[in-house]
PDB file of C-alpha atoms in Angstrom:
ATOM      1  CA  UNK A 342       0.000   0.000   0.000  1.00  0.00           C
ATOM      2  CA  UNK A 343       3.001   2.320   0.471  1.00  0.00           C
ATOM      3  CA  UNK A 344       3.510   2.228  -3.288  1.00  0.00           C
ATOM      4  CA  UNK A 345      -0.034   3.393  -4.063  1.00  0.00           C
ATOM      5  CA  UNK A 346       0.840   7.068  -4.390  1.00  0.00           C
ATOM      6  CA  UNK A 347       4.006   6.275  -6.339  1.00  0.00           C
ATOM      7  CA  UNK A 348       1.977   4.240  -8.825  1.00  0.00           C
ATOM      8  CA  UNK A 349      -0.600   7.009  -9.111  1.00  0.00           C
ATOM      9  CA  UNK A 350       2.062   9.656  -9.693  1.00  0.00           C
ATOM     10  CA  UNK A 351       3.661   7.497 -12.386  1.00  0.00           C
ATOM     11  CA  UNK A 352       0.302   7.146 -14.148  1.00  0.00           C
ATOM     12  CA  UNK A 353      -0.302  10.902 -13.950  1.00  0.00           C
ATOM     13  CA  UNK A 354       3.138  11.588 -15.431  1.00  0.00           C
ATOM     14  CA  UNK A 355       2.597   9.004 -18.176  1.00  0.00           C
ATOM     15  CA  UNK A 356      -0.726  10.652 -19.050  1.00  0.00           C
ATOM     16  CA  UNK A 357       1.000  14.021 -19.417  1.00  0.00           C
ATOM     17  CA  UNK A 358       3.764  12.474 -21.542  1.00  0.00           C
ATOM     18  CA  UNK A 359       1.199  10.623 -23.648  1.00  0.00           C
ATOM     19  CA  UNK A 360      -0.798  13.795 -24.293  1.00  0.00           C
ATOM     20  CA  UNK A 361       2.413  15.551 -25.291  1.00  0.00           C
ATOM     21  CA  UNK A 362       3.195  12.877 -27.868  1.00  0.00           C
ATOM     22  CA  UNK A 363      -0.333  12.543 -29.310  1.00  0.00           C
ATOM     23  CA  UNK A 364       0.029  15.195 -32.080  1.00  0.00           C
ATOM     24  CA  UNK A 365       3.220  13.560 -33.343  1.00  0.00           C
ATOM     25  CA  UNK A 366       1.641  10.093 -33.152  1.00  0.00           C
ATOM     26  CA  UNK A 367      -1.271  11.317 -35.238  1.00  0.00           C
ATOM     27  CA  UNK A 368       1.107  12.835 -37.785  1.00  0.00           C
ATOM     28  CA  UNK A 369       2.622   9.365 -38.203  1.00  0.00           C
ATOM     29  CA  UNK A 370      -0.748   7.987 -39.248  1.00  0.00           C
ATOM     30  CA  UNK A 371      -1.700   6.364 -35.949  1.00  0.00           C
ATOM     31  CA  UNK A 372      -5.369   6.486 -34.991  1.00  0.00           C
ATOM     32  CA  UNK A 373      -4.589   8.559 -31.914  1.00  0.00           C
ATOM     33  CA  UNK A 374      -5.197  12.187 -31.221  1.00  0.00           C
ATOM     34  CA  UNK A 375      -7.279  14.964 -29.795  1.00  0.00           C
ATOM     35  CA  UNK A 376      -7.527  16.455 -26.346  1.00  0.00           C
ATOM     36  CA  UNK A 377      -9.641  15.856 -23.259  1.00  0.00           C
ATOM     37  CA  UNK A 378     -12.465  17.678 -25.032  1.00  0.00           C
ATOM     38  CA  UNK A 379     -12.574  14.741 -27.452  1.00  0.00           C
ATOM     39  CA  UNK A 380      -9.899  12.046 -27.418  1.00  0.00           C
ATOM     40  CA  UNK A 381      -9.421   9.168 -29.845  1.00  0.00           C
ATOM     41  CA  UNK A 382      -7.400   6.149 -28.700  1.00  0.00           C
ATOM     42  CA  UNK A 383      -7.576   3.765 -31.624  1.00  0.00           C
ATOM     43  CA  UNK A 384     -11.206   2.647 -31.953  1.00  0.00           C
ATOM     44  CA  UNK A 385     -12.090   3.921 -28.481  1.00  0.00           C
ATOM     45  CA  UNK A 386     -13.444   7.469 -28.146  1.00  0.00           C
ATOM     46  CA  UNK A 387     -13.366   9.470 -24.920  1.00  0.00           C
ATOM     47  CA  UNK A 388     -14.940  12.876 -24.457  1.00  0.00           C
ATOM     48  CA  UNK A 389     -15.754  15.454 -21.847  1.00  0.00           C
ATOM     49  CA  UNK A 390     -19.450  14.937 -20.951  1.00  0.00           C
ATOM     50  CA  UNK A 391     -19.864  18.701 -20.547  1.00  0.00           C
ATOM     51  CA  UNK A 392     -18.613  19.254 -24.107  1.00  0.00           C
ATOM     52  CA  UNK A 393     -21.187  16.732 -25.333  1.00  0.00           C
ATOM     53  CA  UNK A 394     -23.864  18.499 -23.311  1.00  0.00           C
ATOM     54  CA  UNK A 395     -23.123  21.794 -25.042  1.00  0.00           C
ATOM     55  CA  UNK A 396     -23.423  20.064 -28.416  1.00  0.00           C
ATOM     56  CA  UNK A 397     -26.911  18.875 -27.493  1.00  0.00           C
ATOM     57  CA  UNK A 398     -27.816  22.181 -25.850  1.00  0.00           C
ATOM     58  CA  UNK A 399     -27.157  24.190 -29.003  1.00  0.00           C
ATOM     59  CA  UNK A 400     -29.567  21.924 -30.922  1.00  0.00           C
ATOM     60  CA  UNK A 401     -26.914  21.342 -33.552  1.00  0.00           C
ATOM     61  CA  UNK A 402     -26.526  18.048 -35.379  1.00  0.00           C
ATOM     62  CA  UNK A 403     -25.235  15.660 -32.675  1.00  0.00           C
ATOM     63  CA  UNK A 404     -21.659  14.571 -33.191  1.00  0.00           C
ATOM     64  CA  UNK A 405     -21.807  10.803 -32.766  1.00  0.00           C
ATOM     65  CA  UNK A 406     -18.169  10.429 -31.793  1.00  0.00           C
ATOM     66  CA  UNK A 407     -18.229  12.955 -28.970  1.00  0.00           C
ATOM     67  CA  UNK A 408     -21.528  11.616 -27.638  1.00  0.00           C
ATOM     68  CA  UNK A 409     -20.222   8.050 -27.609  1.00  0.00           C
ATOM     69  CA  UNK A 410     -17.058   9.249 -25.895  1.00  0.00           C
ATOM     70  CA  UNK A 411     -19.054  11.133 -23.275  1.00  0.00           C
ATOM     71  CA  UNK A 412     -21.226   8.084 -22.643  1.00  0.00           C
ATOM     72  CA  UNK A 413     -18.134   5.939 -22.122  1.00  0.00           C
ATOM     73  CA  UNK A 414     -16.675   8.501 -19.702  1.00  0.00           C
ATOM     74  CA  UNK A 415     -19.900   8.516 -17.672  1.00  0.00           C
ATOM     75  CA  UNK A 416     -20.080   4.710 -17.567  1.00  0.00           C
ATOM     76  CA  UNK A 417     -16.518   4.609 -16.236  1.00  0.00           C
ATOM     77  CA  UNK A 418     -17.495   7.207 -13.611  1.00  0.00           C
ATOM     78  CA  UNK A 419     -20.435   5.067 -12.482  1.00  0.00           C
ATOM     79  CA  UNK A 420     -18.264   1.963 -12.086  1.00  0.00           C
ATOM     80  CA  UNK A 421     -14.970   3.534 -10.981  1.00  0.00           C
ATOM     81  CA  UNK A 422     -16.020   6.858  -9.455  1.00  0.00           C
ATOM     82  CA  UNK A 423     -14.214  10.074 -10.330  1.00  0.00           C
ATOM     83  CA  UNK A 424     -11.023   8.180 -11.079  1.00  0.00           C
ATOM     84  CA  UNK A 425     -10.323  10.610 -13.935  1.00  0.00           C
ATOM     85  CA  UNK A 426      -9.928  13.422 -11.391  1.00  0.00           C
ATOM     86  CA  UNK A 427      -7.536  11.539  -9.115  1.00  0.00           C
ATOM     87  CA  UNK A 428      -5.466   9.572 -11.618  1.00  0.00           C
ATOM     88  CA  UNK A 429      -5.621  11.265 -15.039  1.00  0.00           C
ATOM     89  CA  UNK A 430      -6.591  14.956 -14.926  1.00  0.00           C
ATOM     90  CA  UNK A 431      -3.476  17.093 -15.624  1.00  0.00           C
ATOM     91  CA  UNK A 432      -4.838  20.027 -13.654  1.00  0.00           C
ATOM     92  CA  UNK A 433      -5.622  17.784 -10.689  1.00  0.00           C
ATOM     93  CA  UNK A 434      -2.030  16.536 -10.829  1.00  0.00           C
ATOM     94  CA  UNK A 435      -0.619  20.068 -10.734  1.00  0.00           C
ATOM     95  CA  UNK A 436      -3.077  21.116  -8.028  1.00  0.00           C
ATOM     96  CA  UNK A 437      -2.011  18.210  -5.831  1.00  0.00           C
ATOM     97  CA  UNK A 438       1.660  19.079  -6.275  1.00  0.00           C
ATOM     98  CA  UNK A 439       0.993  22.716  -5.371  1.00  0.00           C
ATOM     99  CA  UNK A 440      -1.083  21.682  -2.361  1.00  0.00           C
ATOM    100  CA  UNK A 441       1.600  19.286  -1.133  1.00  0.00           C
ATOM    101  CA  UNK A 442       4.326  21.925  -1.467  1.00  0.00           C
ATOM    102  CA  UNK A 443       2.920  24.035   1.367  1.00  0.00           C
ATOM    103  CA  UNK A 444       4.918  23.675   4.607  1.00  0.00           C
ATOM    104  CA  UNK A 445       1.758  24.087   6.691  1.00  0.00           C
ATOM    105  CA  UNK A 446      -1.853  23.356   5.829  1.00  0.00           C
ATOM    106  CA  UNK A 447      -4.572  25.970   6.080  1.00  0.00           C
ATOM    107  CA  UNK A 448      -7.832  25.353   7.908  1.00  0.00           C
ATOM    108  CA  UNK A 449      -9.946  22.849   6.026  1.00  0.00           C
ATOM    109  CA  UNK A 450     -13.254  23.795   4.448  1.00  0.00           C
ATOM    110  CA  UNK A 451     -16.098  21.660   3.067  1.00  0.00           C
ATOM    111  CA  UNK A 452     -16.969  21.128  -0.570  1.00  0.00           C
ATOM    112  CA  UNK A 453     -19.754  23.004  -2.290  1.00  0.00           C
ATOM    113  CA  UNK A 454     -21.194  20.859  -5.073  1.00  0.00           C
ATOM    114  CA  UNK A 455     -24.065  23.336  -5.353  1.00  0.00           C
ATOM    115  CA  UNK A 456     -21.695  26.126  -6.459  1.00  0.00           C
ATOM    116  CA  UNK A 457     -20.251  23.877  -9.169  1.00  0.00           C
ATOM    117  CA  UNK A 458     -23.726  23.027 -10.451  1.00  0.00           C
ATOM    118  CA  UNK A 459     -24.681  26.719 -10.625  1.00  0.00           C
ATOM    119  CA  UNK A 460     -21.453  27.554 -12.464  1.00  0.00           C
ATOM    120  CA  UNK A 461     -22.049  24.765 -14.977  1.00  0.00           C
ATOM    121  CA  UNK A 462     -25.613  25.947 -15.663  1.00  0.00           C
ATOM    122  CA  UNK A 463     -24.402  29.535 -16.070  1.00  0.00           C
ATOM    123  CA  UNK A 464     -21.618  28.545 -18.487  1.00  0.00           C
ATOM    124  CA  UNK A 465     -23.923  26.389 -20.589  1.00  0.00           C
ATOM    125  CA  UNK A 466     -26.394  29.278 -20.695  1.00  0.00           C
ATOM    126  CA  UNK A 467     -23.679  31.610 -22.003  1.00  0.00           C
ATOM    127  CA  UNK A 468     -22.761  29.076 -24.662  1.00  0.00           C
ATOM    128  CA  UNK A 469     -26.349  28.452 -25.805  1.00  0.00           C
ATOM    129  CA  UNK A 470     -27.709  32.000 -25.665  1.00  0.00           C
ATOM    130  CA  UNK A 471     -24.674  34.082 -26.623  1.00  0.00           C
ATOM    131  CA  UNK A 472     -22.246  31.579 -28.212  1.00  0.00           C
ATOM    132  CA  UNK A 473     -19.630  32.526 -25.603  1.00  0.00           C
ATOM    133  CA  UNK A 474     -17.290  29.528 -25.231  1.00  0.00           C
ATOM    134  CA  UNK A 475     -16.273  30.411 -21.669  1.00  0.00           C
ATOM    135  CA  UNK A 476     -17.080  26.853 -20.639  1.00  0.00           C
ATOM    136  CA  UNK A 477     -14.193  25.630 -22.796  1.00  0.00           C
ATOM    137  CA  UNK A 478     -11.811  28.184 -21.327  1.00  0.00           C
ATOM    138  CA  UNK A 479     -12.728  26.941 -17.850  1.00  0.00           C
ATOM    139  CA  UNK A 480     -12.254  23.302 -18.776  1.00  0.00           C
ATOM    140  CA  UNK A 481      -8.775  23.061 -17.307  1.00  0.00           C
ATOM    141  CA  UNK A 482      -8.170  19.394 -18.284  1.00  0.00           C
ATOM    142  CA  UNK A 483      -9.191  20.185 -21.848  1.00  0.00           C
ATOM    143  CA  UNK A 484      -7.260  23.440 -22.034  1.00  0.00           C
ATOM    144  CA  UNK A 485      -4.047  21.935 -20.660  1.00  0.00           C
ATOM    145  CA  UNK A 486      -4.335  18.961 -23.003  1.00  0.00           C
ATOM    146  CA  UNK A 487      -4.497  21.408 -25.934  1.00  0.00           C
ATOM    147  CA  UNK A 488      -1.002  22.747 -25.221  1.00  0.00           C
ATOM    148  CA  UNK A 489       0.873  19.966 -27.101  1.00  0.00           C
ATOM    149  CA  UNK A 490      -1.407  20.516 -30.112  1.00  0.00           C
ATOM    150  CA  UNK A 491      -0.754  24.261 -30.036  1.00  0.00           C
ATOM    151  CA  UNK A 492       2.979  23.598 -29.791  1.00  0.00           C
ATOM    152  CA  UNK A 493       2.876  21.183 -32.706  1.00  0.00           C
ATOM    153  CA  UNK A 494       0.931  23.608 -34.896  1.00  0.00           C
ATOM    154  CA  UNK A 495       3.285  26.460 -33.894  1.00  0.00           C
ATOM    155  CA  UNK A 496       0.610  28.943 -32.878  1.00  0.00           C
ATOM    156  CA  UNK A 497       1.563  32.402 -31.703  1.00  0.00           C
ATOM    157  CA  UNK A 498       2.941  32.911 -28.220  1.00  0.00           C
ATOM    158  CA  UNK A 499      -0.096  35.023 -27.363  1.00  0.00           C
ATOM    159  CA  UNK A 500      -2.497  32.165 -28.022  1.00  0.00           C
ATOM    160  CA  UNK A 501      -0.356  29.787 -25.994  1.00  0.00           C
ATOM    161  CA  UNK A 502      -0.212  32.190 -23.039  1.00  0.00           C
ATOM    162  CA  UNK A 503      -3.942  32.847 -23.329  1.00  0.00           C
ATOM    163  CA  UNK A 504      -4.695  29.140 -22.932  1.00  0.00           C
ATOM    164  CA  UNK A 505      -2.407  28.585 -19.976  1.00  0.00           C
ATOM    165  CA  UNK A 506      -2.823  31.834 -18.024  1.00  0.00           C
ATOM    166  CA  UNK A 507      -6.144  31.055 -16.263  1.00  0.00           C
ATOM    167  CA  UNK A 508      -5.038  27.652 -14.869  1.00  0.00           C
ATOM    168  CA  UNK A 509      -1.760  29.185 -13.728  1.00  0.00           C
ATOM    169  CA  UNK A 510      -3.550  32.040 -11.924  1.00  0.00           C
ATOM    170  CA  UNK A 511      -5.823  29.564 -10.110  1.00  0.00           C
ATOM    171  CA  UNK A 512      -2.835  27.410  -9.149  1.00  0.00           C
ATOM    172  CA  UNK A 513      -1.112  30.472  -7.663  1.00  0.00           C
ATOM    173  CA  UNK A 514      -4.251  31.286  -5.676  1.00  0.00           C
ATOM    174  CA  UNK A 515      -4.376  27.721  -4.408  1.00  0.00           C
ATOM    175  CA  UNK A 516      -0.735  27.960  -3.373  1.00  0.00           C
ATOM    176  CA  UNK A 517      -1.454  31.145  -1.419  1.00  0.00           C
ATOM    177  CA  UNK A 518      -4.612  30.006   0.365  1.00  0.00           C
ATOM    178  CA  UNK A 519      -3.694  26.355   0.876  1.00  0.00           C
ATOM    179  CA  UNK A 520      -6.987  25.075  -0.563  1.00  0.00           C
ATOM    180  CA  UNK A 521      -7.679  23.138  -3.744  1.00  0.00           C
ATOM    181  CA  UNK A 522     -10.157  25.806  -4.748  1.00  0.00           C
ATOM    182  CA  UNK A 523     -10.965  24.759  -8.288  1.00  0.00           C
ATOM    183  CA  UNK A 524     -11.593  21.069  -7.645  1.00  0.00           C
ATOM    184  CA  UNK A 525     -13.656  21.763  -4.511  1.00  0.00           C
ATOM    185  CA  UNK A 526     -15.790  24.698  -5.589  1.00  0.00           C
ATOM    186  CA  UNK A 527     -15.702  25.425  -9.316  1.00  0.00           C
ATOM    187  CA  UNK A 528     -14.667  22.630 -11.701  1.00  0.00           C
ATOM    188  CA  UNK A 529     -17.610  22.205 -14.121  1.00  0.00           C
ATOM    189  CA  UNK A 530     -16.228  18.943 -15.524  1.00  0.00           C
ATOM    190  CA  UNK A 531     -16.519  17.244 -12.125  1.00  0.00           C
ATOM    191  CA  UNK A 532     -20.278  17.846 -11.902  1.00  0.00           C
ATOM    192  CA  UNK A 533     -21.491  15.217 -14.368  1.00  0.00           C
ATOM    193  CA  UNK A 534     -18.724  12.803 -13.355  1.00  0.00           C
ATOM    194  CA  UNK A 535     -19.729  13.250  -9.714  1.00  0.00           C
ATOM    195  CA  UNK A 536     -23.411  12.717 -10.459  1.00  0.00           C
ATOM    196  CA  UNK A 537     -22.571   9.556 -12.406  1.00  0.00           C
ATOM    197  CA  UNK A 538     -20.342   8.305  -9.567  1.00  0.00           C
ATOM    198  CA  UNK A 539     -23.155   8.765  -7.060  1.00  0.00           C
ATOM    199  CA  UNK A 540     -25.515   6.584  -9.129  1.00  0.00           C
ATOM    200  CA  UNK A 541     -23.798   3.307  -8.226  1.00  0.00           C
ATOM    201  CA  UNK A 542     -26.107   1.334  -5.882  1.00  0.00           C
ATOM    202  CA  UNK A 543     -24.502  -0.051  -2.738  1.00  0.00           C
ATOM    203  CA  UNK A 544     -25.444  -3.575  -3.759  1.00  0.00           C
ATOM    204  CA  UNK A 545     -23.725  -3.286  -7.136  1.00  0.00           C
ATOM    205  CA  UNK A 546     -20.160  -4.022  -8.173  1.00  0.00           C
ATOM    206  CA  UNK A 547     -17.890  -1.004  -8.548  1.00  0.00           C
ATOM    207  CA  UNK A 548     -14.802   0.682  -7.158  1.00  0.00           C
ATOM    208  CA  UNK A 549     -15.344   2.127  -3.683  1.00  0.00           C
ATOM    209  CA  UNK A 550     -13.326   3.106  -0.645  1.00  0.00           C
ATOM    210  CA  UNK A 551     -14.739   1.081   2.236  1.00  0.00           C
ATOM    211  CA  UNK A 552     -14.358   1.888   5.931  1.00  0.00           C
ATOM    212  CA  UNK A 553     -14.554  -1.025   8.397  1.00  0.00           C
ATOM    213  CA  UNK A 554     -15.131   0.557  11.850  1.00  0.00           C
ATOM    214  CA  UNK A 555     -13.977  -2.426  13.923  1.00  0.00           C
ATOM    215  CA  UNK A 556     -10.541  -2.248  12.270  1.00  0.00           C
ATOM    216  CA  UNK A 557     -10.042   1.448  13.007  1.00  0.00           C
ATOM    217  CA  UNK A 558      -7.360   2.037  15.665  1.00  0.00           C
ATOM    218  CA  UNK A 559      -7.116   5.839  15.362  1.00  0.00           C
ATOM    219  CA  UNK A 560      -9.609   6.730  18.102  1.00  0.00           C
ATOM    220  CA  UNK A 561      -9.690  10.536  18.215  1.00  0.00           C
ATOM    221  CA  UNK A 562      -6.984  10.947  15.571  1.00  0.00           C
ATOM    222  CA  UNK A 563      -7.824  10.914  11.885  1.00  0.00           C
ATOM    223  CA  UNK A 564      -4.695  10.520   9.697  1.00  0.00           C
ATOM    224  CA  UNK A 565      -6.926   9.463   6.816  1.00  0.00           C
ATOM    225  CA  UNK A 566      -8.847  12.742   6.923  1.00  0.00           C
ATOM    226  CA  UNK A 567      -5.621  14.737   7.195  1.00  0.00           C
ATOM    227  CA  UNK A 568      -4.295  12.931   4.119  1.00  0.00           C
ATOM    228  CA  UNK A 569      -7.229  13.978   1.917  1.00  0.00           C
ATOM    229  CA  UNK A 570      -6.284  17.059  -0.093  1.00  0.00           C
ATOM    230  CA  UNK A 571      -9.981  17.610  -0.887  1.00  0.00           C
ATOM    231  CA  UNK A 572     -10.865  17.796   2.820  1.00  0.00           C
ATOM    232  CA  UNK A 573     -13.312  14.882   2.741  1.00  0.00           C
ATOM    233  CA  UNK A 574     -14.042  12.511   5.585  1.00  0.00           C
ATOM    234  CA  UNK A 575     -12.934   9.103   4.226  1.00  0.00           C
ATOM    235  CA  UNK A 576     -15.103   7.323   6.791  1.00  0.00           C
ATOM    236  CA  UNK A 577     -18.176   8.699   5.013  1.00  0.00           C
ATOM    237  CA  UNK A 578     -17.124   8.101   1.413  1.00  0.00           C
ATOM    238  CA  UNK A 579     -19.954   5.648   0.805  1.00  0.00           C
ATOM    239  CA  UNK A 580     -22.325   8.594   1.103  1.00  0.00           C
ATOM    240  CA  UNK A 581     -20.008  11.150  -0.596  1.00  0.00           C
ATOM    241  CA  UNK A 582     -18.753   9.143  -3.585  1.00  0.00           C
ATOM    242  CA  UNK A 583     -19.824  12.104  -5.692  1.00  0.00           C
ATOM    243  CA  UNK A 584     -16.953  14.253  -4.343  1.00  0.00           C
ATOM    244  CA  UNK A 585     -14.209  11.620  -3.946  1.00  0.00           C
ATOM    245  CA  UNK A 586     -11.513  11.514  -6.643  1.00  0.00           C
ATOM    246  CA  UNK A 587     -10.512   7.923  -5.744  1.00  0.00           C
ATOM    247  CA  UNK A 588      -6.912   9.042  -5.240  1.00  0.00           C
ATOM    248  CA  UNK A 589      -6.375   6.571  -2.394  1.00  0.00           C
ATOM    249  CA  UNK A 590      -4.305   8.888  -0.187  1.00  0.00           C
ATOM    250  CA  UNK A 591      -6.595   8.096   2.735  1.00  0.00           C
ATOM    251  CA  UNK A 592      -6.187   4.351   2.117  1.00  0.00           C
ATOM    252  CA  UNK A 593      -2.415   4.722   2.172  1.00  0.00           C
ATOM    253  CA  UNK A 594      -2.517   6.783   5.398  1.00  0.00           C
ATOM    254  CA  UNK A 595      -4.798   4.196   7.003  1.00  0.00           C
ATOM    255  CA  UNK A 596      -2.487   1.308   6.106  1.00  0.00           C
ATOM    256  CA  UNK A 597      -0.414   2.135   9.213  1.00  0.00           C
ATOM    257  CA  UNK A 598      -3.455   2.318  11.474  1.00  0.00           C
ATOM    258  CA  UNK A 599      -5.344  -0.942  11.207  1.00  0.00           C
ATOM    259  CA  UNK A 600      -6.164  -0.809   7.480  1.00  0.00           C
ATOM    260  CA  UNK A 601      -9.778   0.090   8.181  1.00  0.00           C
ATOM    261  CA  UNK A 602      -9.940   1.840   4.797  1.00  0.00           C
ATOM    262  CA  UNK A 603      -9.528  -0.176   1.631  1.00  0.00           C
ATOM    263  CA  UNK A 604     -10.382  -0.183  -2.049  1.00  0.00           C
ATOM    264  CA  UNK A 605     -13.101  -2.649  -2.984  1.00  0.00           C
ATOM    265  CA  UNK A 606     -14.807  -3.692  -6.218  1.00  0.00           C
ATOM    266  CA  UNK A 607     -17.320  -5.809  -4.353  1.00  0.00           C
ATOM    267  CA  UNK A 608     -20.853  -5.043  -3.299  1.00  0.00           C
ATOM    268  CA  UNK A 609     -20.814  -3.053  -0.074  1.00  0.00           C
ATOM    269  CA  UNK A 610     -22.457  -5.653   2.149  1.00  0.00           C
ATOM    270  CA  UNK A 611     -20.295  -8.474   0.856  1.00  0.00           C
ATOM    271  CA  UNK A 612     -17.108  -6.403   1.139  1.00  0.00           C
ATOM    272  CA  UNK A 613     -17.869  -5.466   4.749  1.00  0.00           C
ATOM    273  CA  UNK A 614     -18.750  -9.060   5.600  1.00  0.00           C
ATOM    274  CA  UNK A 615     -15.412 -10.283   4.254  1.00  0.00           C
ATOM    275  CA  UNK A 616     -13.456  -7.667   6.199  1.00  0.00           C
ATOM    276  CA  UNK A 617     -15.013  -8.424   9.601  1.00  0.00           C
TER     277      UNK A 617
END
C-alpha cells in the first residue's frame, strides 16, 4: 500500500507524456489524437461529458463520436467513481503538487457541489444564448491537453499564453490560500462525473473506498482525513462518492493504522462481511 501514491504519480506523469506525444503520433498515421475535449485512442473514443452536453444544448446536429465518448466517460465514472480526477486529470495533478508543497496546511473547508452546479448551468447558458465559449476556457483538463497541439501547430505565443494563463492564476491562488479551490468549488467537468459516480447502488459491483469501523485504531486521531487534499471525511465516502476523486491517499494513510480503509470492487455488504 506504500507504493499506491508512487503508482498514481507514475500514471499521472505518463498521461502528461502521452498527451504531449499525441500530435506527433497522429502525424505518423496512428489512430490517436485529440484532447480531453474529445480524445481518440484507436477505436475507443473518450470525451468530456460537458462538451457533449453543449453540443446537445445548441440543438446542432449531434456529433456521434463525442456523444459516444461522453457516454463511455460517464459509464466509467459510475463503475470507478471520479477516477479521472484523481489519476488522469493534468490540472488535478498540478493542483495536488501545489497543495503538497505548502509547509503548513490551512484550515480545512467543506466542498460546495451546489456552487459547481450553478457555475455549470451559467456557463452552458452563455454558450447556448450568446455563443460565448467560456465553458471551454474553464475546462482546465481540456485546455491543458491542448497545449501539445498548439505547440505542434506552432501557434503564436499570445495564443499559448492565453490558454495557460487562467489555470496558472488559479494554481497560484491555491498555493497562497492552501486550498484546492478549483476542484472543490468550481470545476464544471466534475459535476457530471460526480453525479454519475453517485448513481452506483450499494449492492452493485464497482470501485469504492470502504471503511470497516472495527478495524479502526485511530480513536480521536484521523490521519486518513488529514491525508485527503480535498478535505473529505474518508469514513463517510460511501455517502459522498460524488466528491471523492478515488486518489487513495486516505487508504495509504490508514495502512499504518489498522487498514480500516480499503479499495473494494465488491458489493458493499459483501465487502464489509469479508473484512469483519
